N, CA and C atoms as an extended XYZ file, in Angstrom:
393
Properties=species:S:1:pos:R:3:atomname:S:1:resname:S:1:resid:I:1 pbc="F F F"
N       234.393       38.157      150.332 N   MET     1
C       233.482       39.245      150.119 CA  MET     1
C       234.176       40.596      150.301 C   MET     1
N       235.212       40.638      151.130 N   LYS     2
C       235.905       41.901      151.389 CA  LYS     2
C       236.460       42.502      150.098 C   LYS     2
N       237.047       41.670      149.260 N   ARG     3
C       237.622       42.158      148.007 CA  ARG     3
C       236.531       42.762      147.117 C   ARG     3
N       235.392       42.102      147.042 N   THR     4
C       234.274       42.599      146.239 CA  THR     4
C       233.822       43.963      146.745 C   THR     4
N       233.711       44.095      148.052 N   VAL     5
C       233.269       45.351      148.652 CA  VAL     5
C       234.288       46.458      148.381 C   VAL     5
N       235.560       46.164      148.537 N   VAL     6
C       236.599       47.172      148.310 CA  VAL     6
C       236.617       47.602      146.850 C   VAL     6
N       236.490       46.657      145.931 N   ILE     7
C       236.476       46.998      144.504 CA  ILE     7
C       235.240       47.826      144.166 C   ILE     7
N       234.067       47.401      144.649 N   ALA     8
C       232.831       48.141      144.367 CA  ALA     8
C       232.899       49.552      144.938 C   ALA     8
N       233.426       49.675      146.159 N   ARG     9
C       233.547       51.003      146.769 CA  ARG     9
C       234.524       51.876      145.994 C   ARG     9
N       235.623       51.298      145.539 N   SER    10
C       236.604       52.065      144.772 CA  SER    10
C       236.027       52.535      143.444 C   SER    10
N       235.335       51.635      142.746 N   LEU    11
C       234.713       52.017      141.478 CA  LEU    11
C       233.612       53.052      141.694 C   LEU    11
N       232.874       52.918      142.785 N   LEU    12
C       231.845       53.895      143.124 CA  LEU    12
C       232.491       55.268      143.322 C   LEU    12
N       233.607       55.316      144.026 N   SER    13
C       234.302       56.586      144.269 CA  SER    13
C       234.840       57.187      142.982 C   SER    13
N       235.505       56.367      142.183 N   LEU    14
C       236.082       56.872      140.933 CA  LEU    14
C       235.008       57.375      139.977 C   LEU    14
N       233.959       56.591      139.819 N   SER    15
C       232.890       57.028      138.924 CA  SER    15
C       232.196       58.259      139.498 C   SER    15
N       232.030       58.313      140.807 N   GLY    16
C       231.391       59.468      141.430 CA  GLY    16
C       232.162       60.749      141.216 C   GLY    16
N       233.473       60.702      141.385 N   VAL    17
C       234.299       61.897      141.160 CA  VAL    17
C       234.216       62.316      139.694 C   VAL    17
N       234.301       61.342      138.776 N   ALA    18
C       234.204       61.660      137.348 CA  ALA    18
C       232.836       62.261      137.021 C   ALA    18
N       231.781       61.739      137.636 N   LEU    19
C       230.434       62.266      137.406 CA  LEU    19
C       230.308       63.710      137.896 C   LEU    19
N       230.900       63.998      139.032 N   ILE    20
C       230.850       65.369      139.562 CA  ILE    20
C       231.595       66.318      138.634 C   ILE    20
N       232.778       65.921      138.181 N   VAL    21
C       233.560       66.766      137.275 CA  VAL    21
C       232.781       66.994      135.977 C   VAL    21
N       232.246       65.921      135.405 N   LEU    22
C       231.464       66.078      134.173 CA  LEU    22
C       230.232       66.944      134.407 C   LEU    22
N       229.556       66.744      135.523 N   GLY    23
C       228.378       67.552      135.835 CA  GLY    23
C       228.708       69.035      135.927 C   GLY    23
N       229.831       69.353      136.551 N   LEU    24
C       230.255       70.757      136.636 CA  LEU    24
C       230.562       71.313      135.251 C   LEU    24
N       231.184       70.502      134.412 N   LEU    25
C       231.436       70.934      133.034 CA  LEU    25
C       230.129       71.196      132.297 C   LEU    25
N       229.160       70.324      132.483 N   PHE    26
C       227.866       70.501      131.817 CA  PHE    26
C       227.175       71.773      132.302 C   PHE    26
N       227.224       72.018      133.622 N   TRP    27
C       226.599       73.225      134.167 CA  TRP    27
C       227.225       74.491      133.598 C   TRP    27
N       228.514       74.410      133.275 N   SER    28
C       229.183       75.584      132.712 CA  SER    28
C       229.018       75.653      131.191 C   SER    28
N       228.259       74.715      130.628 N   GLY    29
C       227.999       74.732      129.184 CA  GLY    29
C       229.094       74.105      128.348 C   GLY    29
N       229.983       73.381      128.971 N   ARG    30
C       231.101       72.753      128.254 CA  ARG    30
C       230.908       71.243      128.191 C   ARG    30
N       231.602       70.619      127.251 N   ALA    31
C       231.725       69.153      127.147 CA  ALA    31
C       230.385       68.441      127.042 C   ALA    31
N       229.392       69.073      126.461 N   LEU    32
C       228.073       68.458      126.363 CA  LEU    32
C       228.081       67.194      125.509 C   LEU    32
N       229.106       67.029      124.695 N   SER    33
C       229.219       65.803      123.901 CA  SER    33
C       229.551       64.590      124.776 C   SER    33
N       229.924       64.833      126.030 N   LEU    34
C       230.266       63.742      126.948 CA  LEU    34
C       229.081       63.266      127.793 C   LEU    34
N       227.884       63.717      127.471 N   VAL    35
C       226.699       63.277      128.219 CA  VAL    35
C       226.558       61.751      128.185 C   VAL    35
N       226.777       61.077      127.035 N   PRO    36
C       226.687       59.608      127.054 CA  PRO    36
C       227.691       58.963      128.027 C   PRO    36
N       228.889       59.518      128.124 N   LEU    37
C       229.875       59.016      129.085 CA  LEU    37
C       229.358       59.228      130.510 C   LEU    37
N       228.757       60.374      130.751 N   HIS    38
C       228.189       60.674      132.067 CA  HIS    38
C       227.114       59.640      132.422 C   HIS    38
N       226.291       59.304      131.459 N   MET    39
C       225.234       58.320      131.702 CA  MET    39
C       225.824       56.936      131.950 C   MET    39
N       226.862       56.581      131.218 N   LEU    40
C       227.526       55.289      131.416 CA  LEU    40
C       228.156       55.215      132.806 C   LEU    40
N       228.816       56.280      133.204 N   LEU    41
C       229.423       56.313      134.540 CA  LEU    41
C       228.350       56.288      135.629 C   LEU    41
N       227.217       56.927      135.364 N   GLY    42
C       226.104       56.872      136.308 CA  GLY    42
C       225.588       55.452      136.461 C   GLY    42
N       225.513       54.735      135.342 N   ALA    43
C       225.085       53.330      135.392 CA  ALA    43
C       226.099       52.497      136.183 C   ALA    43
N       227.383       52.764      135.985 N   LEU    44
C       228.421       52.050      136.737 CA  LEU    44
C       228.268       52.322      138.233 C   LEU    44
N       228.009       53.571      138.593 N   LEU    45
C       227.819       53.908      140.001 CA  LEU    45
C       226.644       53.123      140.585 C   LEU    45
N       225.543       53.057      139.849 N   VAL    46
C       224.361       52.337      140.344 CA  VAL    46
C       224.649       50.840      140.457 C   VAL    46
N       225.349       50.268      139.494 N   VAL    47
C       225.691       48.843      139.567 CA  VAL    47
C       226.586       48.574      140.773 C   VAL    47
N       227.557       49.448      141.019 N   CYS    48
C       228.412       49.297      142.208 CA  CYS    48
C       227.573       49.394      143.481 C   CYS    48
N       226.613       50.302      143.483 N   LEU    49
C       225.731       50.418      144.638 CA  LEU    49
C       224.928       49.137      144.826 C   LEU    49
N       224.450       48.545      143.734 N   TRP    50
C       223.709       47.286      143.838 CA  TRP    50
C       224.589       46.152      144.375 C   TRP    50
N       225.849       46.121      143.944 N   VAL    51
C       226.778       45.102      144.464 CA  VAL    51
C       226.941       45.285      145.974 C   VAL    51
N       227.080       46.529      146.406 N   LEU    52
C       227.220       46.801      147.841 CA  LEU    52
C       225.933       46.476      148.594 C   LEU    52
N       224.796       46.733      147.981 N   ILE    53
C       223.513       46.400      148.607 CA  ILE    53
C       223.397       44.888      148.777 C   ILE    53
N       223.712       44.135      147.726 N   ALA    54
C       223.646       42.667      147.816 CA  ALA    54
C       224.631       42.153      148.866 C   ALA    54
N       225.824       42.708      148.882 N   SER    55
C       226.827       42.288      149.872 CA  SER    55
C       226.365       42.620      151.287 C   SER    55
N       225.744       43.778      151.443 N   ALA    56
C       225.243       44.179      152.758 CA  ALA    56
C       224.120       43.248      153.206 C   ALA    56
N       223.273       42.861      152.283 N   TRP    57
C       222.183       41.941      152.625 CA  TRP    57
C       222.757       40.607      153.095 C   TRP    57
N       223.753       40.099      152.353 N   ILE    58
C       224.393       38.835      152.722 CA  ILE    58
C       225.093       38.956      154.081 C   ILE    58
N       225.711       40.116      154.316 N   ALA    59
C       226.437       40.342      155.574 CA  ALA    59
C       225.504       40.695      156.728 C   ALA    59
N       224.219       40.733      156.464 N   ARG    60
C       223.201       41.009      157.483 CA  ARG    60
C       223.341       42.395      158.112 C   ARG    60
N       223.642       43.368      157.248 N   VAL    61
C       223.611       44.762      157.684 CA  VAL    61
C       222.150       45.106      157.952 C   VAL    61
N       221.898       46.088      158.793 N   ARG    62
C       220.528       46.471      159.149 CA  ARG    62
C       219.606       46.469      157.925 C   ARG    62
N       218.578       45.623      157.923 N   PRO    63
C       217.702       45.482      156.752 CA  PRO    63
C       217.035       46.785      156.315 C   PRO    63
N       216.635       47.618      157.253 N   GLY    64
C       216.002       48.886      156.896 CA  GLY    64
C       216.942       49.773      156.097 C   GLY    64
N       218.200       49.794      156.503 N   PHE    65
C       219.201       50.595      155.803 CA  PHE    65
C       219.443       50.044      154.397 C   PHE    65
N       219.542       48.734      154.293 N   VAL    66
C       219.781       48.099      152.997 CA  VAL    66
C       218.600       48.363      152.062 C   VAL    66
N       217.387       48.244      152.567 N   LEU    67
C       216.199       48.480      151.740 CA  LEU    67
C       216.080       49.950      151.334 C   LEU    67
N       216.465       50.853      152.231 N   PHE    68
C       216.473       52.272      151.881 CA  PHE    68
C       217.474       52.527      150.748 C   PHE    68
N       218.660       51.949      150.862 N   ALA    69
C       219.675       52.116      149.814 CA  ALA    69
C       219.176       51.534      148.485 C   ALA    69
N       218.482       50.412      148.544 N   LEU    70
C       217.923       49.816      147.331 CA  LEU    70
C       216.901       50.755      146.690 C   LEU    70
N       216.000       51.290      147.488 N   ALA    71
C       215.004       52.224      146.959 CA  ALA    71
C       215.686       53.449      146.354 C   ALA    71
N       216.694       53.965      147.047 N   TRP    72
C       217.420       55.141      146.550 CA  TRP    72
C       218.128       54.810      145.239 C   TRP    72
N       218.677       53.606      145.134 N   SER    73
C       219.394       53.217      143.918 CA  SER    73
C       218.465       53.136      142.714 C   SER    73
N       217.179       53.000      142.942 N   LEU    74
C       216.213       52.988      141.844 CA  LEU    74
C       215.823       54.408      141.440 C   LEU    74
N       215.900       55.333      142.368 N   ILE    75
C       215.599       56.739      142.074 CA  ILE    75
C       216.678       57.349      141.188 C   ILE    75
N       217.933       56.984      141.411 N   VAL    76
C       219.061       57.593      140.704 CA  VAL    76
C       218.899       57.494      139.183 C   VAL    76
N       218.743       56.306      138.606 N   PRO    77
C       218.636       56.256      137.140 CA  PRO    77
C       217.335       56.857      136.613 C   PRO    77
N       216.261       56.745      137.370 N   VAL    78
C       214.992       57.322      136.915 CA  VAL    78
C       215.129       58.841      136.787 C   VAL    78
N       215.680       59.477      137.812 N   LEU    79
C       215.875       60.923      137.756 CA  LEU    79
C       216.897       61.297      136.682 C   LEU    79
N       217.951       60.515      136.572 N   GLY    80
C       218.978       60.814      135.580 CA  GLY    80
C       218.444       60.797      134.159 C   GLY    80
N       217.631       59.819      133.835 N   VAL    81
C       217.096       59.692      132.476 CA  VAL    81
C       215.986       60.717      132.227 C   VAL    81
N       215.187       60.983      133.246 N   ALA    82
C       214.024       61.853      133.067 CA  ALA    82
C       214.327       63.333      133.277 C   ALA    82
N       215.494       63.674      133.765 N   GLN    83
C       215.718       65.039      134.217 CA  GLN    83
C       215.547       66.102      133.132 C   GLN    83
N       215.873       65.800      131.886 N   LEU    84
C       215.747       66.810      130.839 CA  LEU    84
C       214.288       67.168      130.557 C   LEU    84
N       213.381       66.247      130.883 N   ARG    85
C       211.954       66.491      130.644 CA  ARG    85
C       211.259       67.125      131.846 C   ARG    85
N       211.944       67.189      132.958 N   LEU    86
C       211.329       67.700      134.188 CA  LEU    86
C       211.579       69.196      134.336 C   LEU    86
N       210.534       69.918      134.582 N   LEU    87
C       210.589       71.347      134.875 CA  LEU    87
C       211.473       72.111      133.874 C   LEU    87
N       211.155       72.018      132.585 N   PRO    88
C       211.965       72.747      131.606 CA  PRO    88
C       211.801       74.261      131.789 C   PRO    88
N       212.769       74.983      131.339 N   GLY    89
C       212.701       76.439      131.429 CA  GLY    89
C       213.624       76.995      132.495 C   GLY    89
N       213.241       78.154      132.998 N   SER    90
C       214.131       78.875      133.907 CA  SER    90
C       214.297       78.202      135.265 C   SER    90
N       213.384       77.309      135.622 N   LEU    91
C       213.496       76.631      136.919 CA  LEU    91
C       214.147       75.246      136.814 C   LEU    91
N       214.663       74.918      135.655 N   HIS    92
C       215.282       73.599      135.485 CA  HIS    92
C       216.489       73.404      136.397 C   HIS    92
N       217.084       74.492      136.817 N   TRP    93
C       218.228       74.380      137.722 CA  TRP    93
C       217.853       73.625      138.998 C   TRP    93
N       216.583       73.687      139.408 N   LEU    94
C       216.144       72.935      140.586 CA  LEU    94
C       216.288       71.431      140.361 C   LEU    94
N       215.975       70.983      139.156 N   ILE    95
C       216.118       69.566      138.814 CA  ILE    95
C       217.600       69.199      138.769 C   ILE    95
N       218.420       70.095      138.245 N   GLN    96
C       219.865       69.836      138.197 CA  GLN    96
C       220.443       69.697      139.605 C   GLN    96
N       220.022       70.544      140.506 N   VAL    97
C       220.486       70.463      141.895 CA  VAL    97
C       219.991       69.168      142.531 C   VAL    97
N       218.727       68.818      142.274 N   ALA    98
C       218.181       67.565      142.815 CA  ALA    98
C       218.946       66.370      142.261 C   ALA    98
N       219.280       66.414      140.972 N   HIS    99
C       220.041       65.332      140.334 CA  HIS    99
C       221.402       65.182      141.017 C   HIS    99
N       222.066       66.298      141.241 N   PHE   100
C       223.358       66.269      141.925 CA  PHE   100
C       223.205       65.694      143.334 C   PHE   100
N       222.203       66.167      144.072 N   ALA   101
C       222.004       65.717      145.455 CA  ALA   101
C       221.693       64.226      145.511 C   ALA   101
N       220.834       63.756      144.630 N   VAL   102
C       220.471       62.331      144.617 CA  VAL   102
C       221.704       61.472      144.334 C   VAL   102
N       222.525       61.881      143.365 N   GLY   103
C       223.746       61.137      143.058 CA  GLY   103
C       224.753       61.186      144.198 C   GLY   103
N       224.903       62.352      144.794 N   PHE   104
C       225.850       62.510      145.895 CA  PHE   104
C       225.436       61.658      147.089 C   PHE   104
N       224.145       61.636      147.378 N   ILE   105
C       223.636       60.806      148.470 CA  ILE   105
C       223.838       59.324      148.149 C   ILE   105
N       223.665       58.945      146.884 N   ALA   106
C       223.901       57.554      146.478 CA  ALA   106
C       225.352       57.159      146.757 C   ALA   106
N       226.279       58.068      146.474 N   MET   107
C       227.688       57.792      146.777 CA  MET   107
C       227.879       57.594      148.277 C   MET   107
N       227.282       58.459      149.064 N   GLY   108
C       227.394       58.341      150.515 CA  GLY   108
C       226.795       57.047      151.037 C   GLY   108
N       225.654       56.656      150.484 N   LEU   109
C       225.037       55.389      150.891 CA  LEU   109
C       225.952       54.211      150.564 C   LEU   109
N       226.574       54.245      149.394 N   GLY   110
C       227.498       53.174      149.015 CA  GLY   110
C       228.660       53.064      149.988 C   GLY   110
N       229.209       54.203      150.364 N   HIS   111
C       230.324       54.186      151.316 CA  HIS   111
C       229.869       53.720      152.697 C   HIS   111
N       228.691       54.136      153.098 N   ALA   112
C       228.168       53.704      154.397 CA  ALA   112
C       227.898       52.198      154.402 C   ALA   112
N       227.378       51.676      153.301 N   LEU   113
C       227.162       50.229      153.201 CA  LEU   113
C       228.489       49.486      153.295 C   LEU   113
N       229.478       49.962      152.540 N   ALA   114
C       230.797       49.305      152.549 CA  ALA   114
C       231.389       49.323      153.958 C   ALA   114
N       231.279       50.451      154.624 N   ARG   115
C       231.807       50.564      155.992 CA  ARG   115
C       231.087       49.586      156.925 C   ARG   115
N       229.767       49.502      156.813 N   SER   116
C       229.005       48.578      157.660 CA  SER   116
C       229.386       47.129      157.393 C   SER   116
N       229.564       46.796      156.131 N   ILE   117
C       229.942       45.419      155.768 CA  ILE   117
C       231.315       45.090      156.342 C   ILE   117
N       232.277       45.978      156.117 N   LEU   118
C       233.651       45.705      156.549 CA  LEU   118
C       233.776       45.719      158.067 C   LEU   118
N       233.051       46.590      158.744 N   GLN   119
C       233.082       46.591      160.208 CA  GLN   119
C       232.419       45.341      160.754 C   GLN   119
N       231.346       44.913      160.118 N   GLY   120
C       230.678       43.678      160.530 CA  GLY   120
C       231.570       42.480      160.356 C   GLY   120
N       232.320       42.452      159.249 N   ALA   121
C       233.246       41.351      159.004 CA  ALA   121
C       234.349       41.351      160.051 C   ALA   121
N       234.798       42.543      160.461 N   ALA   122
C       235.844       42.626      161.482 CA  ALA   122
C       235.319       42.117      162.828 C   ALA   122
N       234.076       42.433      163.146 N   VAL   123
C       233.482       41.977      164.403 CA  VAL   123
C       233.343       40.464      164.397 C   VAL   123
N       232.898       39.902      163.277 N   VAL   124
C       232.733       38.447      163.174 CA  VAL   124
C       234.084       37.765      163.325 C   VAL   124
N       235.129       38.301      162.696 N   ARG   125
C       236.462       37.680      162.817 CA  ARG   125
C       236.994       37.808      164.232 C   ARG   125
N       236.694       38.897      164.922 N   ALA   126
C       237.226       39.116      166.271 CA  ALA   126
C       236.500       38.259      167.300 C   ALA   126
N       235.263       37.951      167.076 N   THR   127
C       234.471       37.218      168.055 CA  THR   127
C       235.043       35.847      168.406 C   THR   127
N       235.403       34.988      167.447 N   PRO   128
C       235.935       33.678      167.830 CA  PRO   128
C       237.235       33.760      168.628 C   PRO   128
N       238.040       34.784      168.377 N   GLU   129
C       239.302       34.910      169.095 CA  GLU   129
C       239.063       35.293      170.547 C   GLU   129
N       237.972       35.985      170.821 N   GLN   130
C       237.701       36.421      172.180 CA  GLN   130
C       237.216       35.284      173.054 C   GLN   130
N       236.658       34.249      172.458 N   ALA   131
C       236.089       33.138      173.226 CA  ALA   131
C       237.132       32.265      173.845 C   ALA   131
C-alpha cells in the first residue's frame, strides 16, 4: 500500500502545481485554450484524492477525517464544473477565489491523508519489534 500512497501523493502534487500555474494564467487572461487540460488535471487530482481516501479507510485512519476528505472531494468537481455559471459579472472573482481555495484545501487533505497512512504503517511495523 505504501507504493500506492506515494504514487497518488506524487501525482496529486504534480497535478496540483500544474493546476495552480494554469489557474494563474487564466486569471491573467492567458492560455484560455488550456481550460480542458485544467479540467483533466483537476479530475486527476480528485482521483488521486479518492485513492488516498480509500487507502486511508483501509489503513484505519480516523474515520471522521476520511469522511470529511470524501465529502470535500465531491465538492471539488462540482464547483469546478459549475463555477462559470455561479455569480457571473463583477463579483465572479469571489467564485474564482473559492475555486482556488477548495482545490488548495483538497491538495492539503491529500497530503494529510498520505502522512497519516504512512505514519500509521510505520507504527504498525514498529509495534511487533517492540514486543
